[in-house]
Coordinates of C-alpha atoms in Angstrom, one line a residue:
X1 CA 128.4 70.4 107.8
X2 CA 131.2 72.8 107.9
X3 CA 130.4 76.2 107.3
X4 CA 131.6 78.4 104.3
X5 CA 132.7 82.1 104.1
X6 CA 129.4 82.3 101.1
X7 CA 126.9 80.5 103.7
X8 CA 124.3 83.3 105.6
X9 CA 125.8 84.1 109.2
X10 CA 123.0 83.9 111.9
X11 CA 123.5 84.2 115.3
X12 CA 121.3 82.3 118.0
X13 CA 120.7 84.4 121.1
X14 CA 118.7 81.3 123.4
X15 CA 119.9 79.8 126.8
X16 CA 117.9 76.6 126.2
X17 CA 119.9 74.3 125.0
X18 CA 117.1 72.4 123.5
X19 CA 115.5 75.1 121.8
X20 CA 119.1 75.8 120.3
X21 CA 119.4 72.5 119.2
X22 CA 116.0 72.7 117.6
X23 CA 117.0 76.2 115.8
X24 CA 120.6 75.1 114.6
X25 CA 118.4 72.0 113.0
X26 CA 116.2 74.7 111.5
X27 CA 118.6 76.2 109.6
X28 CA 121.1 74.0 108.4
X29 CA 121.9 76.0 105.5
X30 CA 122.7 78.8 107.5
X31 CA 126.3 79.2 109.0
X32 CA 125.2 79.1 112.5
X33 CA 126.9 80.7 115.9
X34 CA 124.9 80.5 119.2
X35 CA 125.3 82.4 122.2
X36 CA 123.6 82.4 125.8
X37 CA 123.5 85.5 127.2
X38 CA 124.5 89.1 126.6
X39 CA 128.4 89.1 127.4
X40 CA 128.8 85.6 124.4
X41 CA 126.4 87.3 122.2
X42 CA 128.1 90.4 121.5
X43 CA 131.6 88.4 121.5
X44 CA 129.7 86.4 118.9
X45 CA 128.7 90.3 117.1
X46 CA 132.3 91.1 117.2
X47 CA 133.7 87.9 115.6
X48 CA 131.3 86.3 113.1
X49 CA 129.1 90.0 112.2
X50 CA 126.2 87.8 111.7
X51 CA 123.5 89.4 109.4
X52 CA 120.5 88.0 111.2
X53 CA 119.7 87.6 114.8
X54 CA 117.3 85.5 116.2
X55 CA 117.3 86.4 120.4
X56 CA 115.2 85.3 123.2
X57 CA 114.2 88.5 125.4
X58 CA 114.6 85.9 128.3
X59 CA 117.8 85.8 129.0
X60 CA 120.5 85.6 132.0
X61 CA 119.8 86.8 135.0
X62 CA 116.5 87.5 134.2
X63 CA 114.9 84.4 132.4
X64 CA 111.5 85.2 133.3
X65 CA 111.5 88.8 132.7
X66 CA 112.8 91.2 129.4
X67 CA 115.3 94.0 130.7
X68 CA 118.7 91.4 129.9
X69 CA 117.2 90.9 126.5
X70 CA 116.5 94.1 125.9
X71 CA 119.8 95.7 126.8
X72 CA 121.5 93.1 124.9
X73 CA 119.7 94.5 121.3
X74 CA 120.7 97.5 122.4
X75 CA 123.9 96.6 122.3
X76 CA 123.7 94.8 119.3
X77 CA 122.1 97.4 117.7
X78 CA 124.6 99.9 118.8
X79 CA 127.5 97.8 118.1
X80 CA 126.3 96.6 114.4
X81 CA 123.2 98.7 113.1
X82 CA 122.3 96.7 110.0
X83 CA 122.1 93.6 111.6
X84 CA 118.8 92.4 111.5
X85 CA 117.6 91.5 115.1
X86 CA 114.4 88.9 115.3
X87 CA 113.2 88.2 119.2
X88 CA 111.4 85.6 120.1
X89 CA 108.8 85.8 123.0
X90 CA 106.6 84.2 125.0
X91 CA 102.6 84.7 124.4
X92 CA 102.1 86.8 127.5
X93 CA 105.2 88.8 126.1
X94 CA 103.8 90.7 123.5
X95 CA 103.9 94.5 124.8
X96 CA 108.0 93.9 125.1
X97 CA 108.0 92.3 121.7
X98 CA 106.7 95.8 120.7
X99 CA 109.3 97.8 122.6
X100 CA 112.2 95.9 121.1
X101 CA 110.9 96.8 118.0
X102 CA 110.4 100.3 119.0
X103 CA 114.2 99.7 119.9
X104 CA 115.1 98.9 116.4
X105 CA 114.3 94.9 116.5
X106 CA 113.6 93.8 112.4
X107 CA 110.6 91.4 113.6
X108 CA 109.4 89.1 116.4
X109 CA 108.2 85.5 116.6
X110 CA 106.0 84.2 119.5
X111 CA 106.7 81.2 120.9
X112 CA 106.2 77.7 120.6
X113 CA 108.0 78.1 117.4
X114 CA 106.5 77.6 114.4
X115 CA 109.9 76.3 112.0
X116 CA 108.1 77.7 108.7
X117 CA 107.1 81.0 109.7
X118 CA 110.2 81.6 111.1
X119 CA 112.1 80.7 108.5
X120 CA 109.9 82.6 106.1
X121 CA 111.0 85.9 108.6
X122 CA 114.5 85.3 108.9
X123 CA 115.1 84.6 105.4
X124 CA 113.2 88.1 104.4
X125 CA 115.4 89.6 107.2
X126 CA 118.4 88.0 105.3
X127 CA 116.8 89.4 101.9
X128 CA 117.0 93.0 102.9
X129 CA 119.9 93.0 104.4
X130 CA 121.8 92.2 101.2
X131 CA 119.7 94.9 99.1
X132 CA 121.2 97.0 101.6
X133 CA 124.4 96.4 101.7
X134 CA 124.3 96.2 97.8
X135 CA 122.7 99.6 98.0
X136 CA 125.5 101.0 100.2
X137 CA 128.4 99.5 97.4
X138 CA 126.7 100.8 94.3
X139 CA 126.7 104.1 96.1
X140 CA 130.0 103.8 97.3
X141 CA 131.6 102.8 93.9
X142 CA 129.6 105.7 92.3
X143 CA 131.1 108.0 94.9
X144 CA 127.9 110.3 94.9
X145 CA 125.4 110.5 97.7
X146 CA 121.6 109.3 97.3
X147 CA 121.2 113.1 97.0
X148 CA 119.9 114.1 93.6
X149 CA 122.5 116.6 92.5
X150 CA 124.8 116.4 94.8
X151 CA 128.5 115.4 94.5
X152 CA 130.7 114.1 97.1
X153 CA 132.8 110.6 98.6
X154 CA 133.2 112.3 101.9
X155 CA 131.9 109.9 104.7
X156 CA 130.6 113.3 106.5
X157 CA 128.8 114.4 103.8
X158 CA 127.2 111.5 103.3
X159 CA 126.1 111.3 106.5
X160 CA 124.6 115.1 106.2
X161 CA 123.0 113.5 103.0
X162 CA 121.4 110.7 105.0
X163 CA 119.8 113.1 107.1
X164 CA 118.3 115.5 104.4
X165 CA 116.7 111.7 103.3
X166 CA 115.3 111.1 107.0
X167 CA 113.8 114.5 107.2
X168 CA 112.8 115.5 103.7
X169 CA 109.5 113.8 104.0
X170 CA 108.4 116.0 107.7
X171 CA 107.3 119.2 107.8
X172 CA 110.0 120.6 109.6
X173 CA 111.7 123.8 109.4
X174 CA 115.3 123.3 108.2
X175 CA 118.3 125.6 108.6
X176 CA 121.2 124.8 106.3
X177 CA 124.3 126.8 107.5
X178 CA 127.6 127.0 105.6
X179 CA 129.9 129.1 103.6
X180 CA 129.1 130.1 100.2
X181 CA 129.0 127.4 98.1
X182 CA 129.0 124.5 99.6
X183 CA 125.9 123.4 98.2
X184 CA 122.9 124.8 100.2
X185 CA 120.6 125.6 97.3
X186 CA 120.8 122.2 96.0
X187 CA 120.4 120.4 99.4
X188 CA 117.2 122.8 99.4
X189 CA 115.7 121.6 96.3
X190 CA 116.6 118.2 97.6
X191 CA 114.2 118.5 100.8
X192 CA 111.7 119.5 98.3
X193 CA 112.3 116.8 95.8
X194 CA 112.2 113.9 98.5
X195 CA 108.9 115.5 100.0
X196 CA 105.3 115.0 99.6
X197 CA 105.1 119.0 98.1
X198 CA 107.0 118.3 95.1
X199 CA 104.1 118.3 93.0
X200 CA 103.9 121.9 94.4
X201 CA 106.4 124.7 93.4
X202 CA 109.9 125.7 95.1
X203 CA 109.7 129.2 95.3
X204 CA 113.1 130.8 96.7
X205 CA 113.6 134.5 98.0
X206 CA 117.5 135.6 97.9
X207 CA 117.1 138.3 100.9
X208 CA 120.7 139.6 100.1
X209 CA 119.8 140.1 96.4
X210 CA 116.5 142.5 96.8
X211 CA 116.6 146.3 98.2
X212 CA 114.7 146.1 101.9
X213 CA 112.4 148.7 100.3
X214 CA 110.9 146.4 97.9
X215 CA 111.8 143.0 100.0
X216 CA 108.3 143.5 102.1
X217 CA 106.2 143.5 98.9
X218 CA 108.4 140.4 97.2
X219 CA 107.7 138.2 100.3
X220 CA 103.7 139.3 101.3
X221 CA 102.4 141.0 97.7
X222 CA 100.4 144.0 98.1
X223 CA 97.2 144.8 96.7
X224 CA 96.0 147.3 93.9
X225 CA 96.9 150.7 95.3
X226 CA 98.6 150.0 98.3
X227 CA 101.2 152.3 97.0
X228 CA 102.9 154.1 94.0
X229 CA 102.6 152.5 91.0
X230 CA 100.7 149.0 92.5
X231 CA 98.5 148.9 89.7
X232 CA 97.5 145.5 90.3
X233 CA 97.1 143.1 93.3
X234 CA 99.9 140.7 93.4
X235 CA 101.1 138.1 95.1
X236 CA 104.4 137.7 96.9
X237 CA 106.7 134.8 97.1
X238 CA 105.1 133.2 99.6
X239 CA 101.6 132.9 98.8
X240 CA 102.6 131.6 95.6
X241 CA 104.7 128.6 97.2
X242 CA 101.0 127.5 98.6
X243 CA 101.3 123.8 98.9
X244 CA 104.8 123.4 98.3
X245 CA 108.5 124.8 99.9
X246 CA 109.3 128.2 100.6
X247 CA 113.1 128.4 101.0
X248 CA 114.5 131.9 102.3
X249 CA 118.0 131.8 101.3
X250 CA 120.7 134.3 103.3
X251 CA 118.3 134.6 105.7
X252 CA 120.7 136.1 108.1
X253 CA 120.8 139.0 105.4
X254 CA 116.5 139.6 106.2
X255 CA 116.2 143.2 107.8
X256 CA 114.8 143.4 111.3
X257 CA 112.0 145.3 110.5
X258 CA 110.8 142.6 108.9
X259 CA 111.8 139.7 111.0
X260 CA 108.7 140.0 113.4
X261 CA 106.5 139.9 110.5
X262 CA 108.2 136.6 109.2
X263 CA 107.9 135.4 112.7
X264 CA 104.1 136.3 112.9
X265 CA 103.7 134.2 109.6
X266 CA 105.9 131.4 110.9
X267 CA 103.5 131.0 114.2
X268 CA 100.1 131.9 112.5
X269 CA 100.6 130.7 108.8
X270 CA 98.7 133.5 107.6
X271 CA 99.9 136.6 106.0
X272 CA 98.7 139.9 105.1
X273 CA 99.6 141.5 101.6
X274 CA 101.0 145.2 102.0
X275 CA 97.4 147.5 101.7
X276 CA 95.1 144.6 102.6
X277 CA 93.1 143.8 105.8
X278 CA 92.4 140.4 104.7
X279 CA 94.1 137.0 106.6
X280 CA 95.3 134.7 104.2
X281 CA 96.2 131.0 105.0
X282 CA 99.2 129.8 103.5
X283 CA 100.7 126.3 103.9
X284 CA 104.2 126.1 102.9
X285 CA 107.3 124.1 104.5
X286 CA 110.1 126.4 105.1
X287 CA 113.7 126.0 104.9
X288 CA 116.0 128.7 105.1
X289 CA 120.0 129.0 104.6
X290 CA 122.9 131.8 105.4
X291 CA 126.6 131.7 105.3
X292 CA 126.4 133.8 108.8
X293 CA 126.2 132.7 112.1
X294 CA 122.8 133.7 113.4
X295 CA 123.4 133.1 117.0
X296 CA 126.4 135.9 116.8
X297 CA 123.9 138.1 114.9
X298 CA 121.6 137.1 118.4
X299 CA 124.3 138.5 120.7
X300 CA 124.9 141.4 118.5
X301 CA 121.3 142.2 118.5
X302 CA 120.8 142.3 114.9
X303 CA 118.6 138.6 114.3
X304 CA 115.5 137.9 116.7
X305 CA 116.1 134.5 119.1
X306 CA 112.2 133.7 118.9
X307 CA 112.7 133.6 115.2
X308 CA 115.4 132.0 115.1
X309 CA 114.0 128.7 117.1
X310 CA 111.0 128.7 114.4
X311 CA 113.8 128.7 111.3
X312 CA 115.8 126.5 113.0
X313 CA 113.9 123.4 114.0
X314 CA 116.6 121.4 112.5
X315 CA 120.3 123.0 111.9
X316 CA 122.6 121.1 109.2
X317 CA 126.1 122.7 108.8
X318 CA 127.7 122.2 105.6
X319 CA 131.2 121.8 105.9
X320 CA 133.3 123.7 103.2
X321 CA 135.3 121.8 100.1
X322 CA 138.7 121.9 102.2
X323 CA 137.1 119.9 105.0
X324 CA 135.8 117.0 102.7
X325 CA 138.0 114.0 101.9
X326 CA 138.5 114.0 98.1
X327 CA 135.6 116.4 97.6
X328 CA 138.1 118.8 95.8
X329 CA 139.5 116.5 93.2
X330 CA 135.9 114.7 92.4
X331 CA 134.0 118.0 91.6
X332 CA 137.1 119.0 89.5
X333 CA 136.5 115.4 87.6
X334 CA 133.1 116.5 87.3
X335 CA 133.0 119.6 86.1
X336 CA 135.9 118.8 83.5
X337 CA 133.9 116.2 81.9
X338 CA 130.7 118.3 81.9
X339 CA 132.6 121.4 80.1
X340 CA 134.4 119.0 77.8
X341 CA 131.5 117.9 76.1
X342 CA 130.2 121.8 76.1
X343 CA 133.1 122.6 74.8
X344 CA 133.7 119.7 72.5
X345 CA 136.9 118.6 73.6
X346 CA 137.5 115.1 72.5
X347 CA 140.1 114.1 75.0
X348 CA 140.8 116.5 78.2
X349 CA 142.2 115.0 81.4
X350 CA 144.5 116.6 84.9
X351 CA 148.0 116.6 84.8
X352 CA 149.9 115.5 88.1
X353 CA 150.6 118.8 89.3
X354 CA 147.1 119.9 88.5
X355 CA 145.6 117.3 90.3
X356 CA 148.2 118.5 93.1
X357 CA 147.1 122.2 92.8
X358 CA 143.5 121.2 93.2
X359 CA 144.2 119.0 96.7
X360 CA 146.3 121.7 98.0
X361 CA 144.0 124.7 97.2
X362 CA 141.7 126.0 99.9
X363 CA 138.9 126.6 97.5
X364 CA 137.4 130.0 99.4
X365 CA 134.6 129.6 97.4
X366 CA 134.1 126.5 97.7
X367 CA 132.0 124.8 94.5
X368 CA 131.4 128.0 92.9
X369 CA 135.1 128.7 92.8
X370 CA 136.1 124.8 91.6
X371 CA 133.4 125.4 88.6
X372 CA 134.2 128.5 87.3
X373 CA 138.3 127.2 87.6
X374 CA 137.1 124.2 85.8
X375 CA 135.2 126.1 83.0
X376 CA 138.3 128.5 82.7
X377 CA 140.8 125.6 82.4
X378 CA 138.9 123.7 80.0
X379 CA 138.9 126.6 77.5
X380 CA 141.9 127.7 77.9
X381 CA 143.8 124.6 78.1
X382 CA 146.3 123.9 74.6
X383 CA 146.9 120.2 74.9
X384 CA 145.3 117.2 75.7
X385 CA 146.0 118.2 79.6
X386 CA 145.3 120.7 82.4
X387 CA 147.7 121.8 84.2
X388 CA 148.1 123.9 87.5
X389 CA 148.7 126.8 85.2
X390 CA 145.6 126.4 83.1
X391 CA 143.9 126.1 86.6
X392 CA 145.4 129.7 87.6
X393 CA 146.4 127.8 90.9
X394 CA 150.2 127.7 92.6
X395 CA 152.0 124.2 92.6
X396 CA 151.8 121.9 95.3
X397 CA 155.2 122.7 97.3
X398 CA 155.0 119.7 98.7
X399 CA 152.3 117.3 96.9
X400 CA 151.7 114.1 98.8
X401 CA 153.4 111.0 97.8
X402 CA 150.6 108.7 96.9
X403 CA 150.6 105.7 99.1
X404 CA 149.8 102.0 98.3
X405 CA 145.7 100.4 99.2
X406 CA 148.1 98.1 101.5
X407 CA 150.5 100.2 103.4
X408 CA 147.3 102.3 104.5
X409 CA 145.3 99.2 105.4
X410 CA 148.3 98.0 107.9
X411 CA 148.8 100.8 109.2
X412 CA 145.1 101.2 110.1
X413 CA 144.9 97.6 111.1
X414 CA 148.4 98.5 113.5
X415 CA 146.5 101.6 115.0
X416 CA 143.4 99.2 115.7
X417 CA 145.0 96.6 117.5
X418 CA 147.6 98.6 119.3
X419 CA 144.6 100.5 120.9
X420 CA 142.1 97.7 121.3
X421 CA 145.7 96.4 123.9
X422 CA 145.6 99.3 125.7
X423 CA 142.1 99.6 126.0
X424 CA 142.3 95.5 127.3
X425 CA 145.0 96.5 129.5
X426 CA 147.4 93.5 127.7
X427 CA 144.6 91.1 128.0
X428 CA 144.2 88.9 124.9
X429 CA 141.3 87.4 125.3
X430 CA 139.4 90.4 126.1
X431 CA 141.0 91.9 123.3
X432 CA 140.9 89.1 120.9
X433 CA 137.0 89.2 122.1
X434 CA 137.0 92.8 120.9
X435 CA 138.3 92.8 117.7
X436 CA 136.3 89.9 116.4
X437 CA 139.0 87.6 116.0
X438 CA 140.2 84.5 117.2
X439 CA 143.5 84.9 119.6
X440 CA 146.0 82.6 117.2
X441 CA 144.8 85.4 114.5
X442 CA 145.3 88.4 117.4
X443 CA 148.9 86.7 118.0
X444 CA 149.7 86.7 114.3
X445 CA 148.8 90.6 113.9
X446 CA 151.1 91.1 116.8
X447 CA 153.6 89.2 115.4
X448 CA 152.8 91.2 112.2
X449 CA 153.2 94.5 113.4
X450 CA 155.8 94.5 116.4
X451 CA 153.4 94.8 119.5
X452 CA 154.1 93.2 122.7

């Protein structure tokens, strides 16, 4: 039967002939590529990007044993993440079986093969890859990250939103560093949101915002009498975030005097309100933020290193709007469509040369600065468009010449193949092998785009 573009790619990993025979029967209805050991199977990666593997932990030049088949779904794994990798393994196997999923291995299937189990696990495998990769175009089509409230179609950010997913649901202490306004507070809430606390309260502390005289009493409470006019006991910030997230925003700002008490807090998780003897237990997961970089503040003298390492479990830095690849333009989108209807602007869209001023703009304040430009613009704009002048923003010198999907795609494709070359030293095989292509189709890109 010959194979169609619309047919499931699975790749056979299995130096028995007979037993790939057996497995290419098996799944007939599968487009099918089989390899024998490590060095065909990731040529096999590279060409077809199967979405299932099935592999045999005994491979080539260790049949009997597990390192070669190990190393290869390493290699697989690094080479193509999503692919779902199913070994199959002897009886007497079954401790490696549970390190290559350890590894990152989707399943395992002892043998002698059982053909209806197996095909019960490899078409589940096949079943969550495509809800993944469905899940993964939605989101890229939306342009907004998994994040709930956060805006962006930078790849980096993303990624930085992939990680707040991963961790949200530990107990971790998280530092998010980053200018002002690039979104800290909301990432914040996010960690709460995605955790097990959020039936529990957020309760945030602004250290920047509140006097050090009274910052003390906000953070611990005091009791009845502990000073002038505490005519009642009450509690402080954290206390009352018992359960839930306590998120110390501009931490960097947090006076030394009280640093070591935070820090006795953070190692005991008990506190002491101001005019009380009495050891409280609070549990609270702490995240903390600041626009400054604590580890000058370290050299300088003026933040404590053993507090820092108990804020700082896990550091994200959030890169500023100017860094991110569209980021600029997208929030402006946004917020124009949100103030619109505030407003009750029918019809309200960018000019060219606003759209220009917004790309070119450094944006110093980052999302702040883009919202309140926004909300500006939208009232004051006369027409049916804003332009850089509504904005308040210069005019691109220069704005960029807006390119065509296909001239970027072949020069991308030039860039890839001219370095896979040199990487191959000339060889096309090797580099054919590389790419994932066959060598007619390496000869034609070539051909395509003047490389010898």
């Amino acid at each position: 039967m010959k194979a169609n573009e619309t047919q499931k790619k699975l790749l056979v990993v299995e130096d028995d002939p007979g037993l790939q025979k057996q497995l290419r029967w098996s799944f007939d209805d599968c487009n099918v590529a089989v390899a024998s050991d490590r060095e065909s199977a990731l040529a096999q990666i590279r060409r077809h990007e199967p979405a299932v593997v099935t592999m045999d932990l005994g491979l080539p030049p260790d049949p009997d044993g597990a390192t070669e088949g190990l190393a290869t779904l390493q290699q697989i794994l690094a080479l193509a993440p999503d692919t779902k990798v199913i070994v199959l393994t002897g009886n007497q196997n079954h401790e490696n079986a549970l390190k290559a999923i350890d590894m990152g291995a989707y399943d395992f299937h002892q043998k002698p093969l059982d053909a209806g189990v197996l095909n019960l696990i490899v078409n589940r495998a096949f079943y969550l890859h495509r809800l993944q990769r469905e899940n993964y175009k939605l989101q890229q089509a939306g342009l907004i990250s998994s994040v709930p409230g956060f805006i962006t179609g930078d790849p980096g950010i993303a990624k930085i939103c992939q990680q707040i997913e991963r961790i949200a649901s530990s107990d971790v202490a998280v530092a998010l560093l980053g200018e002002s306004g690039t979104g800290k507070e909301v990432l914040a809430k996010a960690l709460h949101l995605l955790s097990g606390r959020n039936s529990k309260r957020m309760v945030a502390v602004n250290c920047a915002a509140i006097p050090e005289s009274l910052l003390e009493a906000e953070l611990f409470g005091y009791e009845k009498g502990a000073f002038t006019n505490a005519a009642k006991q009450t509690l402080g910030k954290i206390e009352t975030a018992q359960g839930g997230t306590f998120f110390l925003d501009e931490v960097g700002d947090l006076p030394l005097s009280l640093q070591a008490k935070l820090l006795r807090f953070l190692q005991e998780r008990v506190i002491e309100r101001i005019g009380g003897r009495e050891e409280i237990p609070v549990d609270v997961r702490i995240i903390c933020a600041t626009h400054q970089d604590l580890k000058k503040m370290i050299d300088a003298g003026t933040f404590r290193e053993d507090l820092f390492y108990r804020l700082c479990e896990i550091s994200i830095h959030i890169p500023p709007v100017r860094e991110r690849i569209g980021d600029a333009v997208l929030l402006a989108h946004h917020f124009k469509n949100q103030f619109r209807i505030k407003e009750k602007r029918q019809t309200l869209n960018f000019s060219q040369d606003a759209l220009n001023a917004i790309s070119n703009h450094r944006w110093p304040g980052n999302v702040r600065e883009i919202e309140n430009c926004i909300k500006r613009a939208v009232i004051m704009a006369e027409g049916s468009q804003i332009t850089a002048q509504d904005l308040g923003l210069k005019p691109a010198d220069n704005p960029e010449q807006p390119v065509t999907l296909r001239e970027v795609r072949e020069q991308a494709e030039r860039e890839v193949v001219a370095k896979a070359l040199a990487r191959m030293d000339g060889n096309i095989v090797k580099t054919a092998e590389l790419l994932g292509v066959t060598r007619p189709t390496l000869y034609d890109l070539m051909n395509r785009h003047g490389l010898k």
